[in-house]
Coordinates of C-alpha atoms and ligand atoms in Angstrom, one line a residue:
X1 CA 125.3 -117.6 -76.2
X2 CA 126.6 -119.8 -73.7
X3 CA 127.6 -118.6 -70.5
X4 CA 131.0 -121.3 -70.5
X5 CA 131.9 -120.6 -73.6
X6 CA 134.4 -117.6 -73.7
X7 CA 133.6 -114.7 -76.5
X8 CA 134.2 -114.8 -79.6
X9 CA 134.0 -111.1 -79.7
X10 CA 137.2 -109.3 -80.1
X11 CA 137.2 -105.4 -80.1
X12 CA 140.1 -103.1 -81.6
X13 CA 141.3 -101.4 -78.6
X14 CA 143.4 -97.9 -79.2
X15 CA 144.5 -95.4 -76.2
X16 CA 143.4 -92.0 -77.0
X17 CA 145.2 -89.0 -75.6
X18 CA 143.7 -86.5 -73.6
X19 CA 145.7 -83.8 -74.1
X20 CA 146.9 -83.9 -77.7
X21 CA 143.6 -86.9 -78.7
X22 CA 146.5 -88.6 -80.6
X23 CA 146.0 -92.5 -80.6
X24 CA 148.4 -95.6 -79.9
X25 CA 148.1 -99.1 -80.6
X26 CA 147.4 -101.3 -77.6
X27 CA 150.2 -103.4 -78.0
X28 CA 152.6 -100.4 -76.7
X29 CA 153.2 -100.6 -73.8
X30 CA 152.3 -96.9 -72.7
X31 CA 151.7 -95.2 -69.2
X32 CA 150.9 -91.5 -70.5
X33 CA 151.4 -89.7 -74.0
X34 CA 154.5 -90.6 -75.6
X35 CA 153.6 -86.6 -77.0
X36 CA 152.2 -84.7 -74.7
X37 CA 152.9 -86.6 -71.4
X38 CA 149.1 -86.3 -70.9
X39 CA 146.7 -89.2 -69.7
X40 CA 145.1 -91.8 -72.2
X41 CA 142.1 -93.8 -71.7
X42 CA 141.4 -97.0 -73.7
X43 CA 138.9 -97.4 -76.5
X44 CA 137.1 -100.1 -78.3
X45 CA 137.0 -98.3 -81.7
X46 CA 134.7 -101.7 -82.9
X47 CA 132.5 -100.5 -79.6
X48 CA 129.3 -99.5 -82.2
X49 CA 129.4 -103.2 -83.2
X50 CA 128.1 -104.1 -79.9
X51 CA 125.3 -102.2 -80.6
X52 CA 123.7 -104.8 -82.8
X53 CA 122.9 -106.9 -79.5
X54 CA 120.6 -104.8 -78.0
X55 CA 120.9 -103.7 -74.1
X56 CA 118.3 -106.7 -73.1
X57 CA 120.4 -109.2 -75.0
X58 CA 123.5 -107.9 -73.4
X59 CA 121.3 -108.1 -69.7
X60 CA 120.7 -111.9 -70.5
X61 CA 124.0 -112.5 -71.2
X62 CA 126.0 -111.0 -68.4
X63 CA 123.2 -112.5 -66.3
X64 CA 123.5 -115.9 -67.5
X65 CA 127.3 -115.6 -66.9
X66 CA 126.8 -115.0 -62.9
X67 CA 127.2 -119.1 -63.1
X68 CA 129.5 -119.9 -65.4
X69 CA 132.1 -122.4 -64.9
X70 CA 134.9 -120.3 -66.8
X71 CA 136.9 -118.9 -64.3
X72 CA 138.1 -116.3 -66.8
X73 CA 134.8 -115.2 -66.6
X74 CA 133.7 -115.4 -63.1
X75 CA 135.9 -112.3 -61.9
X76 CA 135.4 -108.6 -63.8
X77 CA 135.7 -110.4 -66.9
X78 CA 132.2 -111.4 -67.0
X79 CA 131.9 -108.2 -68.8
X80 CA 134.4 -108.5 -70.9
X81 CA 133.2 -107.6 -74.0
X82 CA 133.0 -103.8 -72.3
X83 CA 136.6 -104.3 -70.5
X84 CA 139.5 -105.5 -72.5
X85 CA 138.5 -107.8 -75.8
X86 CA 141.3 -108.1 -76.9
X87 CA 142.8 -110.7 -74.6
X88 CA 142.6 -114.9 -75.0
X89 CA 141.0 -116.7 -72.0
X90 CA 144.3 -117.7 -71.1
X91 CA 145.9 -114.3 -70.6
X92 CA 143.1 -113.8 -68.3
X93 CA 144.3 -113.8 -64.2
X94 CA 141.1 -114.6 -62.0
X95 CA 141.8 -114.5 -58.1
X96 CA 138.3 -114.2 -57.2
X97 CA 138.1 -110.4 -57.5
X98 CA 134.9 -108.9 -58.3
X99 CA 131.2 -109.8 -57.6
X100 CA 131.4 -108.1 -54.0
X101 CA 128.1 -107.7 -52.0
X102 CA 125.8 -104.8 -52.0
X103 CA 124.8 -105.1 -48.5
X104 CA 121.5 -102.9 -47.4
X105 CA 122.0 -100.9 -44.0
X106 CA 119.6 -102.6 -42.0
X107 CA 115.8 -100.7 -41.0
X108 CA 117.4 -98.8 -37.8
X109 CA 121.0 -97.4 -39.6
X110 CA 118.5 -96.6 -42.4
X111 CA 116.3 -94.5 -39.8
X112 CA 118.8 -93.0 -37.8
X113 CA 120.7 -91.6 -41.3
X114 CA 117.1 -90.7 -42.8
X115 CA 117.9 -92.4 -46.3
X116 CA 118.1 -95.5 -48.1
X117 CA 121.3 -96.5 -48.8
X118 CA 123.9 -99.7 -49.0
X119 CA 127.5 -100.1 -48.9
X120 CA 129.4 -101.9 -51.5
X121 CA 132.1 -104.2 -49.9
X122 CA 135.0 -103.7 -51.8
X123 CA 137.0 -105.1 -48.8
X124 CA 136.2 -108.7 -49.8
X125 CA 138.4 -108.2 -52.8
X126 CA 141.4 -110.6 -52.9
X127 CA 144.0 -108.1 -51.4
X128 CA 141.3 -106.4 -49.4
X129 CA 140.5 -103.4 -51.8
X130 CA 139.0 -102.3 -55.1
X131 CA 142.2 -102.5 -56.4
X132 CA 142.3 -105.8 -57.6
X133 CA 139.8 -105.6 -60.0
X134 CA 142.3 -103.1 -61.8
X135 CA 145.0 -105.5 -61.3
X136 CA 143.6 -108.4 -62.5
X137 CA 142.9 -106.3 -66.2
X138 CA 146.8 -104.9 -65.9
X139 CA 147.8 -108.2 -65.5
X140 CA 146.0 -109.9 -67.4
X141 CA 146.9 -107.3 -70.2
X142 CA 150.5 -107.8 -69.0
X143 CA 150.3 -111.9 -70.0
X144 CA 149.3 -111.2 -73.3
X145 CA 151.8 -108.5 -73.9
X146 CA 154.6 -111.0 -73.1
X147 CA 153.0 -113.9 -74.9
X148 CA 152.5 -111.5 -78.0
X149 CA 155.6 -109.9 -77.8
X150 CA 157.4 -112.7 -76.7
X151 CA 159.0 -110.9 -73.8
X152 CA 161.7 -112.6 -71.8
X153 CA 161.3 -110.6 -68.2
X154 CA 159.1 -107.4 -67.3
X155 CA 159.6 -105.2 -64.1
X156 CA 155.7 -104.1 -62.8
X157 CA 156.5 -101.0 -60.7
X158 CA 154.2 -99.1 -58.4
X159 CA 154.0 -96.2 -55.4
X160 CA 150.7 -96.6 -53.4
X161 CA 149.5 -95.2 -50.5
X162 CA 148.8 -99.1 -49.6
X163 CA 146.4 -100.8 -51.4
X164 CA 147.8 -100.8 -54.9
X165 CA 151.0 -102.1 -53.5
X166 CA 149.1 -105.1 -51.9
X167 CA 146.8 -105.9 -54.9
X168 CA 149.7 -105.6 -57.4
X169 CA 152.1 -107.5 -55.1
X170 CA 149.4 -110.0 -55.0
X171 CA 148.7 -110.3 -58.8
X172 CA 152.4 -110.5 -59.2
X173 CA 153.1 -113.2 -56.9
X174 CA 150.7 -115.3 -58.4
X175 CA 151.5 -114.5 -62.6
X176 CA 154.8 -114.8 -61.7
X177 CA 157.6 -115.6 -64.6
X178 CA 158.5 -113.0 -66.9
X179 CA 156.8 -110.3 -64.7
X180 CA 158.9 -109.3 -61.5
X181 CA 156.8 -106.7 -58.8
X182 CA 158.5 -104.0 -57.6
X183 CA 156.7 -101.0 -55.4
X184 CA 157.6 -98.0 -53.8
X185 CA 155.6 -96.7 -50.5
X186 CA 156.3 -93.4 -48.4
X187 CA 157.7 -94.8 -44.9
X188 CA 155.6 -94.6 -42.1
X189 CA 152.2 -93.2 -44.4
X190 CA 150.8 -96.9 -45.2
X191 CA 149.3 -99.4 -42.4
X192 CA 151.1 -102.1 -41.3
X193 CA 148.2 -104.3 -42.2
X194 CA 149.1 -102.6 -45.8
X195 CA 152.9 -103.1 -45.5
X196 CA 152.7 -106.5 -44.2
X197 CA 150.5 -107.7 -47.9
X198 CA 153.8 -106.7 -50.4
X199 CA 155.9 -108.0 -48.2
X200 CA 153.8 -111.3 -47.7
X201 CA 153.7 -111.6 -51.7
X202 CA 157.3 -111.9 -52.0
X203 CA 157.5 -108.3 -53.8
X204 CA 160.6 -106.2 -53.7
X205 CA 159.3 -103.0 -51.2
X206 CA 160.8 -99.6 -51.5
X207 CA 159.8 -97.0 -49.1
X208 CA 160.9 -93.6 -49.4
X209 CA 160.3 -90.3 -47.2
X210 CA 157.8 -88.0 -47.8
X211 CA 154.0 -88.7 -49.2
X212 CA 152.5 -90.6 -51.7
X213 CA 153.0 -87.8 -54.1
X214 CA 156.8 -87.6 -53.9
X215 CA 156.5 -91.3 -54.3
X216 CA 154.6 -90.7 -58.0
X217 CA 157.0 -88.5 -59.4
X218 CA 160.0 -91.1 -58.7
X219 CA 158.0 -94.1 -60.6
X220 CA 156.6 -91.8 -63.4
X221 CA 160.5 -90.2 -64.1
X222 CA 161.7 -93.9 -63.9
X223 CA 158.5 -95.2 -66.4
X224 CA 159.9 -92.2 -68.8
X225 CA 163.7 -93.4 -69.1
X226 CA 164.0 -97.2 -67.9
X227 CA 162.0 -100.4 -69.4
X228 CA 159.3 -101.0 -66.5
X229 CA 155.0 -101.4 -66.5
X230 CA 153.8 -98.7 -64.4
X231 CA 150.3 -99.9 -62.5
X232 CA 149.7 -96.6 -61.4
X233 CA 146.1 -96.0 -61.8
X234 CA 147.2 -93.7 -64.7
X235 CA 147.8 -96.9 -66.3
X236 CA 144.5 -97.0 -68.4
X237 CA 144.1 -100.9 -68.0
X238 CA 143.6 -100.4 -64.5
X239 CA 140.8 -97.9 -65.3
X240 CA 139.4 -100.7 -67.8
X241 CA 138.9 -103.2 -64.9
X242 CA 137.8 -101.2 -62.8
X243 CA 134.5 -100.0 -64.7
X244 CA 133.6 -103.2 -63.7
X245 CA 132.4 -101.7 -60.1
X246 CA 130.3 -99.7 -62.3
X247 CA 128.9 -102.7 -64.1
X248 CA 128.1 -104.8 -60.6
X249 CA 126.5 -102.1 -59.6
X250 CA 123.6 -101.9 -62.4
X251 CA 123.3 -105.4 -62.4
X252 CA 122.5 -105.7 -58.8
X253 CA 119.7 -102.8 -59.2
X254 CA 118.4 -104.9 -62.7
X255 CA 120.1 -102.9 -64.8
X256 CA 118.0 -100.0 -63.2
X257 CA 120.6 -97.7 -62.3
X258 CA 118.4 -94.4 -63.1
X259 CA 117.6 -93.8 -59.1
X260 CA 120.9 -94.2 -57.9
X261 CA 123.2 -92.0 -56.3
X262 CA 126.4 -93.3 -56.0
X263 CA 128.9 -92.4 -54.0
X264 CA 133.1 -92.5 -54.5
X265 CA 136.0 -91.7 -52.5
X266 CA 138.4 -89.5 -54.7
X267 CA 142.7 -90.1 -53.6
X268 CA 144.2 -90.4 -57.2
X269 CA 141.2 -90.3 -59.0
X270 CA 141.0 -93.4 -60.9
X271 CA 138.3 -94.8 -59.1
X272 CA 135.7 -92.2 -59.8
X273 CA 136.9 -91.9 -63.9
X274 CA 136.5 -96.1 -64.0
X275 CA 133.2 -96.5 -62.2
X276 CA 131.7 -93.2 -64.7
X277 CA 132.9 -94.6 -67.8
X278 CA 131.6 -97.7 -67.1
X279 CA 128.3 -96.1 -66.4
X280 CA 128.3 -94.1 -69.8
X281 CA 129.1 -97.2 -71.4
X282 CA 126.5 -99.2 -70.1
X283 CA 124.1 -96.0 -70.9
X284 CA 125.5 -96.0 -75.0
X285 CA 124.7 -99.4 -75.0
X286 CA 121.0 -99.3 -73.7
X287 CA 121.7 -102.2 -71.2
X288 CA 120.7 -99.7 -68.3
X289 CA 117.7 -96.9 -68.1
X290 CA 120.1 -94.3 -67.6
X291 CA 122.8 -92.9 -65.7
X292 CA 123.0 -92.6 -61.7
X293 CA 124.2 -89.9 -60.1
X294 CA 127.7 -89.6 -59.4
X295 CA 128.8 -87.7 -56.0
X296 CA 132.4 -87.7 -55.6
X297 CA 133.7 -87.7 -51.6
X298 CA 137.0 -85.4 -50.5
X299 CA 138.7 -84.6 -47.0
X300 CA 138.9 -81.4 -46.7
X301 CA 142.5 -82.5 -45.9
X302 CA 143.2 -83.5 -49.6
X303 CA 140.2 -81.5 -51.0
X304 CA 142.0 -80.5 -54.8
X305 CA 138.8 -82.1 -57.1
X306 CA 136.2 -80.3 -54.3
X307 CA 137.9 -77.5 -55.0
X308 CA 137.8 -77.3 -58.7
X309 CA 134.3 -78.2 -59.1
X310 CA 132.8 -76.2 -56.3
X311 CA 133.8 -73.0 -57.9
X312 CA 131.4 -71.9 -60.8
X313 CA 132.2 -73.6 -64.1
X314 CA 133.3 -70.3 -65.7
X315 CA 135.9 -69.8 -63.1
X316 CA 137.0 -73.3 -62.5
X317 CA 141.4 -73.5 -62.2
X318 CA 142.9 -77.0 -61.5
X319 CA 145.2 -76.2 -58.6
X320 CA 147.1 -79.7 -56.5
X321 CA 147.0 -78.9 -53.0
X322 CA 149.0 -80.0 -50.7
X323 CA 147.8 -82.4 -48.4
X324 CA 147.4 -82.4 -44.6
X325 CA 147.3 -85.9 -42.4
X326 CA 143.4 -87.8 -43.2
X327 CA 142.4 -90.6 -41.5
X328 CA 140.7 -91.7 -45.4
X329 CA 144.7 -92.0 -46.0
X330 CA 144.0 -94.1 -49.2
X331 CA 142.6 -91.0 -50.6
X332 CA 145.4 -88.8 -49.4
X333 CA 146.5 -87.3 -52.4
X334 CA 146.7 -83.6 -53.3
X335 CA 147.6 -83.7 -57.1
X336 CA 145.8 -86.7 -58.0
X337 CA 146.9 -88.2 -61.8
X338 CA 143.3 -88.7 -63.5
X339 CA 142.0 -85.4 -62.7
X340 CA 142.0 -84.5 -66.3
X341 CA 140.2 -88.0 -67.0
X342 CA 137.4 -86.8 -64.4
X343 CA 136.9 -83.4 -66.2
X344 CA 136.5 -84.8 -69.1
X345 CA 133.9 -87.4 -68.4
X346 CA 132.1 -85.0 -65.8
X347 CA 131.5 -82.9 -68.8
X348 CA 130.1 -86.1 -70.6
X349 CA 128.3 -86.6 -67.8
X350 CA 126.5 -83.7 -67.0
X351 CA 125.6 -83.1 -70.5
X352 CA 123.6 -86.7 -70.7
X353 CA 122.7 -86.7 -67.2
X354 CA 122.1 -83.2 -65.9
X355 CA 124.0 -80.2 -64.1
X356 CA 123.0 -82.5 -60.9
X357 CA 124.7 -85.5 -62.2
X358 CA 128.2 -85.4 -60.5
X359 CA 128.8 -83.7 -57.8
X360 CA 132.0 -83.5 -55.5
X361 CA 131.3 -83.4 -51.8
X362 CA 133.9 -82.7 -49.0
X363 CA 133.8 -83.9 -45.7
X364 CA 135.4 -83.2 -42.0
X365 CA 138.1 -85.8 -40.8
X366 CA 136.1 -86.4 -37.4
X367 CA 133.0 -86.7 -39.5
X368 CA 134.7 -89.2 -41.8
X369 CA 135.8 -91.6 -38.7
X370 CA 132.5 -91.7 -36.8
X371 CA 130.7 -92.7 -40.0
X372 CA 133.1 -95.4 -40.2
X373 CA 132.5 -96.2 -36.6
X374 CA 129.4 -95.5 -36.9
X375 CA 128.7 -98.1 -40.0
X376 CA 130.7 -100.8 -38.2
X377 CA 128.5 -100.9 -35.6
X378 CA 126.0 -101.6 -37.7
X379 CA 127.1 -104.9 -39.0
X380 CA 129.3 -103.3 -42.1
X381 CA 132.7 -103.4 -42.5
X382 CA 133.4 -99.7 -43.6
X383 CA 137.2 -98.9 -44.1
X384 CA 137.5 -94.8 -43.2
X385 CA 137.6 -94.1 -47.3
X386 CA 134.0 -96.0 -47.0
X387 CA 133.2 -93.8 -43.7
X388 CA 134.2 -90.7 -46.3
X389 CA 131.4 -91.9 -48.7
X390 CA 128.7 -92.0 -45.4
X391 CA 129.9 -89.0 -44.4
X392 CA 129.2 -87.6 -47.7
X393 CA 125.8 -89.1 -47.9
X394 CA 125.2 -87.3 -44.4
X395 CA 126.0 -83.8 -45.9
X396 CA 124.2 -84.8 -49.3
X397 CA 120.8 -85.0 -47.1
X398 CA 121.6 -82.1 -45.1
X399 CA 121.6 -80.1 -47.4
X400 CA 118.9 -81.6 -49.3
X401 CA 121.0 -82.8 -52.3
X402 CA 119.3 -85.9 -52.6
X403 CA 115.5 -87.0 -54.2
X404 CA 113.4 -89.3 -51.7
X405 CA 112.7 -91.7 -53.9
X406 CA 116.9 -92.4 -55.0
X407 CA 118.8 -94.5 -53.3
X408 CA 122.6 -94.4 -52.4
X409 CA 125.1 -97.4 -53.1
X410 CA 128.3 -96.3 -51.0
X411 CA 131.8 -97.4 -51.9
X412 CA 133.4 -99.0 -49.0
X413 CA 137.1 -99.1 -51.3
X414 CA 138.7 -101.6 -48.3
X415 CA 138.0 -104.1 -45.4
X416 CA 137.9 -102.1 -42.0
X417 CA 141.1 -104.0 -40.8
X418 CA 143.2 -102.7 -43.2
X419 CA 142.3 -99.2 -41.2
X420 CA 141.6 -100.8 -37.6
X421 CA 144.7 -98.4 -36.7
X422 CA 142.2 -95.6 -36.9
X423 CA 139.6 -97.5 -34.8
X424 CA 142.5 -97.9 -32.2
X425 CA 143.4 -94.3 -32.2
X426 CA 140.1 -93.0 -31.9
X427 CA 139.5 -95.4 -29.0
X428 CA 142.8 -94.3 -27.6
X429 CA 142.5 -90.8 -28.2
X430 CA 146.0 -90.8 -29.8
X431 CA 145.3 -88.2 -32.9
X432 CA 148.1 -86.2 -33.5
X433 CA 146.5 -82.2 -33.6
X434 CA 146.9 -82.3 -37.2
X435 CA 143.8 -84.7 -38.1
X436 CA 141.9 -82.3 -36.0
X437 CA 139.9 -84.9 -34.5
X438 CA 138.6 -85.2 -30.9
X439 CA 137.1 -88.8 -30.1
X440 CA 133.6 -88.8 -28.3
X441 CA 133.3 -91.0 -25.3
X442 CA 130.0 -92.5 -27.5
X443 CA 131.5 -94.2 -29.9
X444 CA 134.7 -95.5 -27.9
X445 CA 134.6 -99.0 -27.2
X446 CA 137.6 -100.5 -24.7
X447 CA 138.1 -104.2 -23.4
X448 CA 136.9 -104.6 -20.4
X449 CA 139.7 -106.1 -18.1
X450 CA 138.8 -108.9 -15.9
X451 CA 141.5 -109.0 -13.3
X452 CA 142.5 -111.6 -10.6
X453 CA 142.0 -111.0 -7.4
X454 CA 143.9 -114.2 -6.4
X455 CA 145.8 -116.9 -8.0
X456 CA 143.5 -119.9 -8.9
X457 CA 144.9 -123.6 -8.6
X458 CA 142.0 -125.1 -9.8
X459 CA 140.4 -125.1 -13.4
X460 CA 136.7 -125.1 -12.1
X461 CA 137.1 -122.4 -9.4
X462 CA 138.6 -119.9 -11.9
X463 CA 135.7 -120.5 -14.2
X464 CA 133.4 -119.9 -11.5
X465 CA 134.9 -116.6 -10.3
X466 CA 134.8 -115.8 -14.0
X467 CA 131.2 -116.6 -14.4
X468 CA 130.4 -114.5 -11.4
X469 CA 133.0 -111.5 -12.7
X470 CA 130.9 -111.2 -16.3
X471 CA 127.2 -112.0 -14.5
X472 CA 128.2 -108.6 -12.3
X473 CA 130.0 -106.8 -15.1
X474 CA 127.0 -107.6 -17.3
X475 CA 124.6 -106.9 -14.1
X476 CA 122.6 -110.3 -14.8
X477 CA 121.0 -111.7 -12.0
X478 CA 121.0 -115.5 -10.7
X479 CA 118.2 -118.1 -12.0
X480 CA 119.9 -121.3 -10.7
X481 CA 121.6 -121.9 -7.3
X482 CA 124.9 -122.9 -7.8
X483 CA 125.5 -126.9 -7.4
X484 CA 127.4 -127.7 -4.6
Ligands
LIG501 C1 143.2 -96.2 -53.9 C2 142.1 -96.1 -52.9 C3 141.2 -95.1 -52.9 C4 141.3 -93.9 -53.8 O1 141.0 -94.3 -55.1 P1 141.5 -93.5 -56.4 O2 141.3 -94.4 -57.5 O3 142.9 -93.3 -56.1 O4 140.7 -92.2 -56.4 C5 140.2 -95.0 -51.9 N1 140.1 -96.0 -51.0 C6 141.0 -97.1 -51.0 C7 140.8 -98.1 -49.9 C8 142.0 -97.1 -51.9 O5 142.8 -98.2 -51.8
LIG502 ZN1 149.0 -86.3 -76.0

């Protein structure tokens, strides 16, 4: 097989219905059930035909494909035999999504947290998120809807609480003609480094009062009655793309994914149903040695999937909850849309893996920002939804969750930037009481001001008052007499 040739593999991709397990065609456009209203996943009902490669054949060819020349295939779509086969390599939108680093926390974070562990940067995304590794399957899908269908113009439609907004905005921009990029956002509940990305793109941006929930039900009751692509993450294309996270992951660790514990940031869900189907696929297919463990991460400000799973399984009731201000505000969400998608693969899950093989933690908002802090000041760059994954590890080895010999891949879902707000208002001790955080002087970090005593006419003077003002701020002492 060679790595710049693309596939010749096409699958027969059907959603199937969660609710009512009717199936659809592919080429319908759909968002949920046409029956039930329930959520669908996508299927490759050809998937046992990639059983005749066997899992080391499969590891030598997604390997080989790390340098391929195709840029269809450099992006998630280097796996695309397990994503969407159904597309041509010219549907195929690559903006250099995917591939991100696993970076190691270095031997003293490692010490002072007690475990091994390493944060995957999805910041270094295109649009700064995971997002974009949805997008670019939605869109992509999108392009070969329109060539197949022969579509003249398609509105894509989205509410976010930020980063969908910027990644589909983004996608959009660049696709362009017939697809048009509409998204809806609740006022004053993004960041302005999140605002200022749609707008950027050219995108038409809606915001609405309330929270990202009211937002959801205005797209989904406009998806039921008007012609529009919803890229919700209850679109299941989305999900497709973004089991690729899932299959970085195991190809990082060589395909040995058996001692991992990975942890996720739960908002709408998606996330955490992509990155476990991905890893049950990659099981079914024998390309890995097993499953990781899955351990889910929630604010106890927008807690609902803690909730359900913390309670004994014969007493389990899905109940939304309604949210309270989190600084992990990309995960804000208190009825998030793929909870039935996470039930139903947690069940999967735990019946190949173990009771212990997903787990939902929940976290403390001041615990969530210090880990954030406390990651950025060791050389990552943790967004607060990644600070929610450390924070989750810390609890995990408190109380002794975890087995010595695993080790723990953290989701960082963002670039710190897009969150620096957070930083600021920690530093600044500007919380409003409802994130119930109070800032330690430890981890506040403030420019230090160097003020003018005098005005300086000269260049050379000023630099050597300056010189002098950071040698006795820094408390260095004098090795050379000063010329002159
Ligand atoms: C969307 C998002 C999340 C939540 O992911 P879900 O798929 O909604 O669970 C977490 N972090 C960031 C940065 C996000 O943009
Ligand atoms: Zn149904």
């Amino acid at each position: 097989m060679n790595k710049d040739h693309f596939p010749e593999y096409r699958g027969k991709l059907e959603y199937f219905c969660l609710g009512c397990n009717n199936v659809w065609p592919a080429d319908d456009l759909l968002y949920a059930c046409p029956k039930c209203k329930s959520v669908l996943l996508l299927r490759d009902t050809r998937f046992n035909e990639l059983k005749k490669i066997t899992g080391s054949e499969w590891q030598s060819i997604f390997d080989a494909r790390q340098s391929t020349h195709l840029p269809a295939l450099r992006g998630i779509f280097r796996f695309y035999e397990l994503i969407a086969p159904i597309l041509d390599e010219k549907d195929i939108v690559y903006l250099g999504e995917g591939s991100t680093p696993v970076i190691e926390a270095s031997e003293s974070f490692r010490e002072k947290t007690g475990f091994r562990f390493a944060f995957k940067n999805e910041g270094q995304n295109p649009s700064a998120s995971f997002k974009d590794r949805g997008m670019a399957c939605a869109f992509s899908y999108l392009r070969w809807l329109c060539r197949k269908k022969d579509l003249k113009t398609l509105l894509a439609i989205c509410a976010s609480t930020g980063d969908t907004s910027a990644a589909c905005a983004l996608y959009g921009a660049y696709v362009g003609q017939p697809i048009k990029t509409v998204v809806l956002l609740p006022q004053g509940k993004v960041t302005p480094q999140q605002l200022s990305q749609p707008l950027g793109s050219g995108a038409l941006v809606l915001e609405m009062p309330g929270v990202f929930d009211d937002c959801m039900r205005v797209v989904e009751n406009l998806a039921e009655a008007f012609p529009v692509a919803l890229l919700n993450s209850k679109n299941s294309w989305r999900i497709l793309g973004q089991e690729s996270y899932a299959y970085e992951v195991a190809q990082w660790h060589r395909w040995k994914v058996k001692n991992l514990a990975i942890f996720v940031p739960i908002g709408n869900a998606g996330n955490i149903t992509a990155i476990m189907n991905g890893f049950l696929k990659l099981h079914e297919l024998n390309i890995t040695d097993g499953l990781p463990r899955i351990f889910g991460a929630q604010s106890s400000h927008a807690n609902p999937v803690f909730k359900y799973f913390s309670r004994p399984e014969n007493s389990r009731q899905w109940k939304p909850v309604k949210v309270k201000p989190s600084v992990a505000q990309a995960a804000m969400i208190g009825n998030p849309v793929s909870f039935p998608r996470v039930r139903w693969l947690a069940e999967k899950y735990v019946e190949l893996g173990g009771e212990k093989a997903f787990q939902v933690i929940q976290v403390e908002e001041q615990a969530i920002i210090e880990a954030m802090l406390e990651a950025n000041r060791h050389g990552h760059i943790a967004c607060t939804q990644g600070g929610e994954c450390l924070a989750a590890l810390n609890t995990a080895i408190a109380q002794g969750l975890l087995e010595s010999d695993e080790y723990a891949v953290l989701d960082s879902t963002a670039h710190a930037i897009k969150f620096s707000g957070f930083q600021e208002k920690y530093f600044n001790n500007d919380f409003e009481s409802a994130y119930e955080i109070k800032p330690q002087q430890k981890y506040k970090n403030d420019p230090h001001q160097l003020t003018l005593e005098k005005t300086f006419t000269n260049e050379s003077e000023l630099a050597e008052w300056g010189a002098n003002e950071v040698a006795r701020i820094l408390g260095l002492a004098r090795t050379k007499q000063q010329a002159g």
